[in-house]
Short mmCIF file of C-alpha atoms and ligand atoms in Angstrom, two decimals:
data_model
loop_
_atom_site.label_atom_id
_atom_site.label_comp_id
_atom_site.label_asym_id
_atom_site.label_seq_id
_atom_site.Cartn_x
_atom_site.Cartn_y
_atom_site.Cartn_z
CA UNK A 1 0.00 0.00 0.00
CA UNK A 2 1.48 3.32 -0.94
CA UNK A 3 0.86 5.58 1.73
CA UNK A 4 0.34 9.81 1.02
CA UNK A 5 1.06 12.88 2.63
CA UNK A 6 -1.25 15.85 1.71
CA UNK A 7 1.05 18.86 2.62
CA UNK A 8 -1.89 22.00 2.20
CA UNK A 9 -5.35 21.11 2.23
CA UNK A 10 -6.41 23.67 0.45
CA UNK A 11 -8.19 23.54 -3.53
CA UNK A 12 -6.10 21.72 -4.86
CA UNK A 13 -5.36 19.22 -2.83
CA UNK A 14 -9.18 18.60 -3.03
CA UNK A 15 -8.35 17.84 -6.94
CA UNK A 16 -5.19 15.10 -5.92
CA UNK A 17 -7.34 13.50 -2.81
CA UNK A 18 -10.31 12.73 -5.28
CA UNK A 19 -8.19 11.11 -7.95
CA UNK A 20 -6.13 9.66 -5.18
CA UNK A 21 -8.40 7.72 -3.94
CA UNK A 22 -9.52 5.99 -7.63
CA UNK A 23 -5.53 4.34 -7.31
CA UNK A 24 -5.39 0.67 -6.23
CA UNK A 25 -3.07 -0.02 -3.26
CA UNK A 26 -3.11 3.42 -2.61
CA UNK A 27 -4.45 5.62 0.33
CA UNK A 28 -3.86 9.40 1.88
CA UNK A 29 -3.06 8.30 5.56
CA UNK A 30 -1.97 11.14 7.16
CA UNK A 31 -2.94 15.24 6.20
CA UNK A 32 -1.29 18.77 7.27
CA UNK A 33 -2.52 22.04 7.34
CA UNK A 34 -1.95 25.47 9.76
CA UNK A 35 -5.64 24.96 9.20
CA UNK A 36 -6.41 22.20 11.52
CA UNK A 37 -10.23 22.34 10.22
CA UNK A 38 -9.35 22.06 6.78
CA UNK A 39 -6.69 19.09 7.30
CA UNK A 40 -9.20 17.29 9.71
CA UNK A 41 -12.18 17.33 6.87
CA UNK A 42 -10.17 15.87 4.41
CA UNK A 43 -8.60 13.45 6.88
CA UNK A 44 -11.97 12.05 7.94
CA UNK A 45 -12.67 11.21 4.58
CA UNK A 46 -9.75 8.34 5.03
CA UNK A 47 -9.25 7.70 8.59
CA UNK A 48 -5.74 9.76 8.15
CA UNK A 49 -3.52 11.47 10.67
CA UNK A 50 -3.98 15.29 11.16
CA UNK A 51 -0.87 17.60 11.56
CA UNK A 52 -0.52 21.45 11.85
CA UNK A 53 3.08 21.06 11.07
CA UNK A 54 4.37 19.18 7.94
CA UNK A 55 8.02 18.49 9.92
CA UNK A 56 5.69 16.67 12.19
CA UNK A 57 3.95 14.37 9.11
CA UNK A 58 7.42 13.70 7.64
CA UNK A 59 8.55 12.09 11.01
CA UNK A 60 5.56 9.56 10.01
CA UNK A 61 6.00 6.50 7.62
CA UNK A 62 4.14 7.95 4.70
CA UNK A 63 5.88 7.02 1.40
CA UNK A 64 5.17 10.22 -0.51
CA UNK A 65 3.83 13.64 -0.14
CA UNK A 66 1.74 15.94 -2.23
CA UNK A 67 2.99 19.67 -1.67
CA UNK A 68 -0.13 21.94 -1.90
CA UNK A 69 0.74 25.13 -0.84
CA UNK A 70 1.40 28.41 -1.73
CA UNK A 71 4.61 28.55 -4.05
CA UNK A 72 6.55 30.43 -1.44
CA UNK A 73 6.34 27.74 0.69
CA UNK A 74 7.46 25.05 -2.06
CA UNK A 75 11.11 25.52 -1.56
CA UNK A 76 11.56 24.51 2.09
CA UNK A 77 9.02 21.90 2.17
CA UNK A 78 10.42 19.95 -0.97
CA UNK A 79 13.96 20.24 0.39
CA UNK A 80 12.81 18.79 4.06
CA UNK A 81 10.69 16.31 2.26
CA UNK A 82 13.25 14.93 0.27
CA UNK A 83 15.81 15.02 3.18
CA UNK A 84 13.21 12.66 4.69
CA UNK A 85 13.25 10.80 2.13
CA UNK A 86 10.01 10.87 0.95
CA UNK A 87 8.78 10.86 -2.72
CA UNK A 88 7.39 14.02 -3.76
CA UNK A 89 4.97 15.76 -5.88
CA UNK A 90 5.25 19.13 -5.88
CA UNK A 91 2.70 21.88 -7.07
CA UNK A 92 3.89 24.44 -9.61
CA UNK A 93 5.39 27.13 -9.58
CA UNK A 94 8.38 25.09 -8.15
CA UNK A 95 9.13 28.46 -6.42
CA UNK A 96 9.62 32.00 -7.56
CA UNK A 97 13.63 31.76 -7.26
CA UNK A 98 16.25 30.30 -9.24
CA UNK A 99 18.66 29.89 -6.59
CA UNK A 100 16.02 28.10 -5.00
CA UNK A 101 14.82 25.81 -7.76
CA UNK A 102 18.40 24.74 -7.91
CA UNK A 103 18.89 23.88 -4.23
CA UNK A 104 15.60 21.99 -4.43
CA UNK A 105 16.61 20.05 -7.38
CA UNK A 106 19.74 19.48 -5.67
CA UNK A 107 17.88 18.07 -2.92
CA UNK A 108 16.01 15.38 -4.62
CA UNK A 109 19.18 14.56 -6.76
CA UNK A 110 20.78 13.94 -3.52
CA UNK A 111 18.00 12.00 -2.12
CA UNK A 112 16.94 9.97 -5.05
CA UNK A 113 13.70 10.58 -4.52
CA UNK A 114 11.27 10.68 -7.30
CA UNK A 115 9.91 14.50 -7.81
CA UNK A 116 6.57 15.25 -10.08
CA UNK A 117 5.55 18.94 -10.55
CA UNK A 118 2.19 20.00 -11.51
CA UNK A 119 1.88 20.59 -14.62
CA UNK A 120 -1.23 19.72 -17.13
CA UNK A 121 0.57 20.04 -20.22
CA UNK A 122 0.60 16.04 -20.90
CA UNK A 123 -3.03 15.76 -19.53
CA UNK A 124 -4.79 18.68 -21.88
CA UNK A 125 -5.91 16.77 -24.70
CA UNK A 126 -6.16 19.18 -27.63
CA UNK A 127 -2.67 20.42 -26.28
CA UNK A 128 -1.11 17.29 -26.63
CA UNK A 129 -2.34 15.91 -29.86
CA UNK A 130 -1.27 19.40 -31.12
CA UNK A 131 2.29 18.68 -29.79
CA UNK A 132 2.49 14.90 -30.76
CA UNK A 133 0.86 16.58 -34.67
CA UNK A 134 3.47 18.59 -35.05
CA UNK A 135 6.14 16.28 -33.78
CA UNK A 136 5.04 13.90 -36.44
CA UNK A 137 5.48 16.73 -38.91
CA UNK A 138 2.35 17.62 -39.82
CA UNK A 139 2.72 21.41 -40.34
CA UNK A 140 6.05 21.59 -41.33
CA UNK A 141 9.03 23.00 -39.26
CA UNK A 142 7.60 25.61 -36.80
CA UNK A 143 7.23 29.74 -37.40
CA UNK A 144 4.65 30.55 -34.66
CA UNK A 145 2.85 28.71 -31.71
CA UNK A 146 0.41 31.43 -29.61
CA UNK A 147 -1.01 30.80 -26.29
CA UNK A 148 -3.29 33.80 -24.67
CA UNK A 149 -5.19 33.17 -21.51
CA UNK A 150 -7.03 35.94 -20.37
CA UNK A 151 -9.29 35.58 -17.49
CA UNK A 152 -11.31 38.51 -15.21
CA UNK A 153 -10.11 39.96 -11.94
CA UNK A 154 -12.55 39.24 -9.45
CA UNK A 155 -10.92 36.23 -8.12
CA UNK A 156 -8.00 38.41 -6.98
CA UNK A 157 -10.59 40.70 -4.79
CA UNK A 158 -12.42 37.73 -3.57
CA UNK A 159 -8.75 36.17 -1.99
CA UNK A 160 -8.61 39.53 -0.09
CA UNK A 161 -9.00 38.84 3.30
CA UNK A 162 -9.13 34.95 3.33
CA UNK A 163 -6.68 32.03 3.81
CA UNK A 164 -5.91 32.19 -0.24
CA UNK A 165 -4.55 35.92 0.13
CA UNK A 166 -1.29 34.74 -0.67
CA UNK A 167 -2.40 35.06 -4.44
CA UNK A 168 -2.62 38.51 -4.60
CA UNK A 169 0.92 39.01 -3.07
CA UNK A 170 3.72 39.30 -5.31
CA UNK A 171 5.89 37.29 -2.91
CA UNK A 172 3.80 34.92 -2.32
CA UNK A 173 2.32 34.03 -5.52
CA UNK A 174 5.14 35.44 -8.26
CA UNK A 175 2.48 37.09 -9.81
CA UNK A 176 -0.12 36.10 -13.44
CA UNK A 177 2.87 34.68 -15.30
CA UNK A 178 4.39 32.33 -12.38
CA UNK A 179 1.87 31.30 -10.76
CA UNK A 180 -0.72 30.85 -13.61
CA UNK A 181 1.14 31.09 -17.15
CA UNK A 182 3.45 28.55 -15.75
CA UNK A 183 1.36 26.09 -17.80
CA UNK A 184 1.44 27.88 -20.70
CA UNK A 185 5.27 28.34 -20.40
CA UNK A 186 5.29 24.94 -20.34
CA UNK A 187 3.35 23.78 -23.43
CA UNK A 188 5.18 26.08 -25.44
CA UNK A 189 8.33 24.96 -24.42
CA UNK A 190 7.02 21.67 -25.27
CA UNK A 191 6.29 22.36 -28.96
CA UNK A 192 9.57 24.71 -29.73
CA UNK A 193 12.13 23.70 -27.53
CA UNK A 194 15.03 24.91 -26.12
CA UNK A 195 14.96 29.21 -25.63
CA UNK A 196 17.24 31.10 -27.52
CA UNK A 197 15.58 34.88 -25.98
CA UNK A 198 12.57 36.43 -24.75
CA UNK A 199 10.99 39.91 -25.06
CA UNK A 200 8.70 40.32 -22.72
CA UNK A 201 6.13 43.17 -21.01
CA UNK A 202 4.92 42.94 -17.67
CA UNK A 203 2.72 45.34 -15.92
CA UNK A 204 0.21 46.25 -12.70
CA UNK A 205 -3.11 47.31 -14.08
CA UNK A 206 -5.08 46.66 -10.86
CA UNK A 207 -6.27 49.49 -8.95
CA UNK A 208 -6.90 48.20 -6.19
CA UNK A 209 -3.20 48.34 -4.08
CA UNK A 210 -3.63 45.87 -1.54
CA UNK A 211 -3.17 43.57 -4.78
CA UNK A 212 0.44 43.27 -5.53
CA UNK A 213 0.67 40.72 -8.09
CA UNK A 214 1.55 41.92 -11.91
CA UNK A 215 -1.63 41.52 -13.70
CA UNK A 216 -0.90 41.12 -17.49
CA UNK A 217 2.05 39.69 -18.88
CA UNK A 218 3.30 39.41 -22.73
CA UNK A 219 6.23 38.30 -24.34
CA UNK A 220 7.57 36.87 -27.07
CA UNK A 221 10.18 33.95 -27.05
CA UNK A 222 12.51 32.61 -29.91
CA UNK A 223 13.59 29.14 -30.03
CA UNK A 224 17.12 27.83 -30.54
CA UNK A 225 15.47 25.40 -33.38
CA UNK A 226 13.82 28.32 -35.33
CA UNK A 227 10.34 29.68 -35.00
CA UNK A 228 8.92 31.86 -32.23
CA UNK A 229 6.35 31.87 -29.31
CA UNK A 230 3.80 34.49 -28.46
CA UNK A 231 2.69 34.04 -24.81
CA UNK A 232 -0.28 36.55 -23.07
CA UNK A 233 -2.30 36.40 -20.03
CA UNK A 234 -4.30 38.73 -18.55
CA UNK A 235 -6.32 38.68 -14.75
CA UNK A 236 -7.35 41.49 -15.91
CA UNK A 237 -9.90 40.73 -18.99
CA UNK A 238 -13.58 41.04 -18.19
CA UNK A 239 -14.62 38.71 -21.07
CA UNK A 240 -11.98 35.87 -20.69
CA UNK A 241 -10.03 35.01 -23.84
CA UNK A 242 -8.45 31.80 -24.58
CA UNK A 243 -6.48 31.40 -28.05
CA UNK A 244 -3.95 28.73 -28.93
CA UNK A 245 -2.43 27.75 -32.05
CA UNK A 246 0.87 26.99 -34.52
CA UNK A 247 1.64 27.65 -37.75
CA UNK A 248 4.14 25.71 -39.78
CA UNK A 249 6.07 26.12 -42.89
CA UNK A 250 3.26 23.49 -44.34
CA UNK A 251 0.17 24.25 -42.35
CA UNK A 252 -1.22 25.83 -39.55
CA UNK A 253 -3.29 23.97 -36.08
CA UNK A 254 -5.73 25.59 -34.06
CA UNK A 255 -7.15 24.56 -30.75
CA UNK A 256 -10.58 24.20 -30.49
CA UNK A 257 -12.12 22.70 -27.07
CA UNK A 258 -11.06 19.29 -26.77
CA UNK A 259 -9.99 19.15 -30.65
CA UNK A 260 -7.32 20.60 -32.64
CA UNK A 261 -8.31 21.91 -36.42
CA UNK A 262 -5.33 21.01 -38.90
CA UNK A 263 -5.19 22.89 -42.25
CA UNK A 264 -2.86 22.42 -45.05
CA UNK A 265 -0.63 25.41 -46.75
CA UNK A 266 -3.00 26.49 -49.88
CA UNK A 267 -6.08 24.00 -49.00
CA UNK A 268 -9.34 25.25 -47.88
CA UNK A 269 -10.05 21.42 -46.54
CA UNK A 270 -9.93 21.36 -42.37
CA UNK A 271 -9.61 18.43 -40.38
CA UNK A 272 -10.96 18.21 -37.05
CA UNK A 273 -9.12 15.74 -34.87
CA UNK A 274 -10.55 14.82 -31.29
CA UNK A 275 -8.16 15.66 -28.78
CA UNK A 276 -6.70 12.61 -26.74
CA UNK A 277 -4.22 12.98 -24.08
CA UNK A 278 -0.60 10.90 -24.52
CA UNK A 279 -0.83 9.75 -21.00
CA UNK A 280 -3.70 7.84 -20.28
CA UNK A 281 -3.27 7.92 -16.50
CA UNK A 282 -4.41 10.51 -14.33
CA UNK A 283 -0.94 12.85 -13.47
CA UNK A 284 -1.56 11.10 -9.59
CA UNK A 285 -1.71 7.22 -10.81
CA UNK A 286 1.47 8.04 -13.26
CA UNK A 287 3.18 9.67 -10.03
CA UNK A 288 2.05 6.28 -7.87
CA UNK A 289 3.43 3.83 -11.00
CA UNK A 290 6.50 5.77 -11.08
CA UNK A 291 6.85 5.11 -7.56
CA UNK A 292 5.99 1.51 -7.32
CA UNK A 293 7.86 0.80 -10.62
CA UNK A 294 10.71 3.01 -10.28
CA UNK A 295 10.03 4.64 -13.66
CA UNK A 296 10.61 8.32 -14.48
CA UNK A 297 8.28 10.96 -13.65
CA UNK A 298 6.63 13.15 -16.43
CA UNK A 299 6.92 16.72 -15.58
CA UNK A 300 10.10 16.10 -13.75
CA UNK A 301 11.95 18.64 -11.29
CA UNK A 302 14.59 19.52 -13.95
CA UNK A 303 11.98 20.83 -16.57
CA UNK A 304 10.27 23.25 -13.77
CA UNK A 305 14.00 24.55 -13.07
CA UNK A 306 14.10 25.20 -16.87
CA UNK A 307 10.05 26.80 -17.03
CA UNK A 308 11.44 29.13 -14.42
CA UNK A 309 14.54 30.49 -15.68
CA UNK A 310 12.82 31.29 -19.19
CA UNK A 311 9.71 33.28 -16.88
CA UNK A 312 12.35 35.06 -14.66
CA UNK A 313 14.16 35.95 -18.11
CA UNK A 314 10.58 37.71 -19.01
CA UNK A 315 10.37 39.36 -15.78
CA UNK A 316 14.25 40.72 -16.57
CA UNK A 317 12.95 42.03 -20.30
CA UNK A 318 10.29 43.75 -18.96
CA UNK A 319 12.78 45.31 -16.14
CA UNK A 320 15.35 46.42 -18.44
CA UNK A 321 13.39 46.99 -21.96
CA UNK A 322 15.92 44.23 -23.13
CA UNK A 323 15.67 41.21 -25.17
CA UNK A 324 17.49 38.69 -23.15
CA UNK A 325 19.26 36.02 -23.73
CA UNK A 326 18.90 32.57 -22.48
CA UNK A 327 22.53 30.67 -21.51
N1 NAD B 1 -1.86 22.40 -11.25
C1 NAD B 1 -2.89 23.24 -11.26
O1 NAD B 1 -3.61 23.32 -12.24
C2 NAD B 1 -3.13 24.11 -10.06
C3 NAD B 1 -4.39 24.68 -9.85
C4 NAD B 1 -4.57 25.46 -8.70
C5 NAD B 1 -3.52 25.70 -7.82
N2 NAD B 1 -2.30 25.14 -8.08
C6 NAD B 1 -1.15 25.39 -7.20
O2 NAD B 1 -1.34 24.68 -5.97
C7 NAD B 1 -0.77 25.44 -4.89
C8 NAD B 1 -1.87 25.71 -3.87
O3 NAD B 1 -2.94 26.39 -4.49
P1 NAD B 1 -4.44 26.31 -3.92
O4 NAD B 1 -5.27 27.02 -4.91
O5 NAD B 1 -4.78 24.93 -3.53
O6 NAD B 1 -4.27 27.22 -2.62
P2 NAD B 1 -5.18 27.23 -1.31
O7 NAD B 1 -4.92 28.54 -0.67
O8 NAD B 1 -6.58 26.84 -1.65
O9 NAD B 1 -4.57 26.05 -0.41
C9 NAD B 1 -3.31 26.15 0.21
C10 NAD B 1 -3.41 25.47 1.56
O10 NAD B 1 -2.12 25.49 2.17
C11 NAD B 1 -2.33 25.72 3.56
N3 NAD B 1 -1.09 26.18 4.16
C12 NAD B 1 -0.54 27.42 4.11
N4 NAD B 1 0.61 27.46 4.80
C13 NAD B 1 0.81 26.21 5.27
C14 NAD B 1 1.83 25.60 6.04
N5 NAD B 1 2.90 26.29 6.47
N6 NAD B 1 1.72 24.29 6.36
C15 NAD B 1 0.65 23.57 5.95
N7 NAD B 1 -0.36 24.09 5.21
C16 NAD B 1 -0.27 25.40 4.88
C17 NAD B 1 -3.46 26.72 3.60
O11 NAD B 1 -4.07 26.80 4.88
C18 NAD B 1 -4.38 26.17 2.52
O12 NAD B 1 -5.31 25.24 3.02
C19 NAD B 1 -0.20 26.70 -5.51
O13 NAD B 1 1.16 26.50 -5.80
C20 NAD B 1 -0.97 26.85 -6.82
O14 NAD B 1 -0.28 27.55 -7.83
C21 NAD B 1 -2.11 24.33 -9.16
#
C-alpha cells in the first residue's frame, strides 16, 4: 500500500485527494494544514492522521507527499521532504527563485527521490495531440505557436482577506505569469524547444493596491530550433479570452475545445481531430506507478528549473526593456 502525505489542504489538494483515492493499493493516511479544520475534513474522509506542522507528518512513515501550498512555501518543504526521504509531488510554480529551484533540485538529486511537478501540459488533450501533430510533422518545421489566456479579476478581490490571500501578493504568488502562465510556459516549451531569448512586457493594471501581483504579462520567445512563441495572459480581462495555435512552414493547427483543427498550406479542406491525451493515467496514478515501478516521472523537477529560468528571463525584459538572452 502506498501511503500519502497531503502537505496544504487547500483547492487543490481537493483535486489530488479525489483522484487519489480511484488508485489501487493506494491511500492518503496522514494530512497537514496550519488549518487544523481544513486538514481534519479531508482526513476524515480516510481515517488519516492530522498535523498542523508538515516536519511533524514527515517524522511519520508515509511514502510520498503531495505539496499543496502556496509557491513560497514550495522551496523549504520539498527540500525537508526529500531530506526525509520521501517521494514528492510538488505543485507548480516550483518556487519564484532560481537559486532556490536549484537547491531543491539538488535536494532530490541527492535524495533519489522521485519529484513530479504540476503541470497539465501532458493531460490537456487538444494540447497534446497538437504537440504529438506537429512532432510527427504535420505542419512543417515551426514559425509561430500562440497561447493567450485571459481571465477577469474578481478572483483576486475575492482572496482579499481569506486564507488564499497569498495570491494577490507578489511574494507569495510570483504574480499572473508564475503562478498561472506557468502552464502555458510549459506547453510552449514543449512544442519549440530549447529558448534562444525572450521579449517580454509585464505590468500592474489593478487598482486596487492591496493587490500586488503583476496583472498582465506578454512576451515573445525565440527558439534555438527556429520559429517563435507568443505568450499573453491577462487577470485582468472582463470577457476571458483563450487562443492557442501553430503555424508551420506546411500548415497551420488551431485549438478548439477538446480538438485541434489542422489545415494544409494552400487548401481550404480542415480536419478536425478529437483531442486525446498521450498519458492515459491521471498525473496522480502516473506519479504512484513511477513510484511503485521506479520509472521516471513526467513533468520532472529539472523541466520546472528550466520553465522558471525562461519566466524570470521575461520578468528581466520587462525590467530592463531588453531582449534577453537565455545561456
Ligand atoms: N496544477 C494546477 O492546475 C493548479 C491549480 C490550482 C492551484 N495550483 C497550485 O497549488 C498550490 C496551492 O494552491 P491552492 O489554490 O490549492 O491554494 P489554497 O490557498 O486553496 O490552499 C493552500 C493550503 O495550504 C495551507 N497552508 C498554508 N501554509 C501552510 C503551512 N505552512 N503548512 C501547511 N499548510 C499550509 C493553507 O491553509 C491552505 O489550506 C499553488 O502552488 C498553486 O499555484 C495548481
Amino acid at each position: 500500500m502506498l501511503k500519502i502525505g497531503i502537505i496544504g489542504a487547500g483547492s487543490i489538494a481537493h483535486f489530488h485527494e479525489e483522484h487519489i483515492t480511484k488508485i489501487e493499493d493506494c491511500k492518503i493516511s496522514a494530512v497537514c494544514d496550519i488549518r487544523l479544520d481544513a486538514a481534519q475534513e479531508m482526513a476524515n474522509r480516510h481515517g488519516a492522521e492530522v498535523y498542523r506542522d508538515y516536519q511533524d507528518l514527515l517524522k511519520s512513515d508515509v511514502d510520498a507527499v503531495y505539496i499543496c501550498t502556496p509557491p513560497h512555501l514550495h522551496k523549504e518543504m520539498t527540500i525537508a521532504a526529500a531530506e526525509a526521504g520521501k517521494h514528492i509531488f510538488v505543485e507548480k510554480p516550483l518556487t519564484l527563485s532560481y537559486e532556490d529551484a536549484l537547491a531543491m533540485k539538488k535536494a532530490v538529486d541527492n535524495a533519489g527521490v522521485k519529484c513530479q511537478v504540476g503541470y497539465v501540459v501532458h493531460y490537456r488533450p487538444s494540447e497534446d495531440t497538437a504537440r504529438r501533430l506537429f512532432e510527427d510533422g504535420q505542419i512543417g518545421p515551426l514559425v509561430a505557436v500562440w497561447d493567450l489566456r485571459m481571465s477577469d479579476a474578481s478572483f483576486l478581490t475575492d482572496a482579499i482577506g481569506t486564507y488564499r490571500d497569498w495570491l494577490t501578493d507578489k511574494n507569495r504568488s510570483g504574480g499572473v505569469l508564475i503562478e498561472c502562465m506557468t502552464h502555458e510556459v510549459a506547453w510552449l516549451l514543449s512544442i519549440g524547444g530549447e529558448v534562444e531569448s525572450v521579449y517580454a512586457n509585464i505590468s500592474y493594471s489593478n487598482p486596487d493596491k492591496r493587490i500586488t501581483v503583476d496583472d498582465n504579462s506578454w512576451a515573445m520567445l525565440n527558439f534555438k530550433e527556429g520559429g517563435v512563441g507568443i505568450l499573453g495572459t491577462s487577470w485582468s480581462n472582463p470577457l476571458g479570452v483563450m487562443n492557442k495555435g501553430l503555424i508551420g512552414v506546411d500548415g497551420a493547427m488551431g485549438i478548439e475545445g477538446e480538438s485541434v483543427v489542422v489545415g494544409a498550406r494552400n487548401s481550404d479542406s480542415r480536419q478536425v481531430i478529437p483531442g486525446e491525451p498521450d498519458e492515459k493515467l491521471s498525473k496522480q496514478a502516473h506519479f504512484a506507478k513511477c513510484i511503485k515501478e521506479n520509472l521516471p516521472v513526467r513533468n520532472p523537477i529539472g523541466e520546472a528549473v528550466y520553465n522558471l529560468k525562461i519566466m524570470l528571463a521575461m520578468h528581466e525584459s520587462s525590467e530592463t526593456g531588453q531582449i534577453v538572452y537565455i545561456d
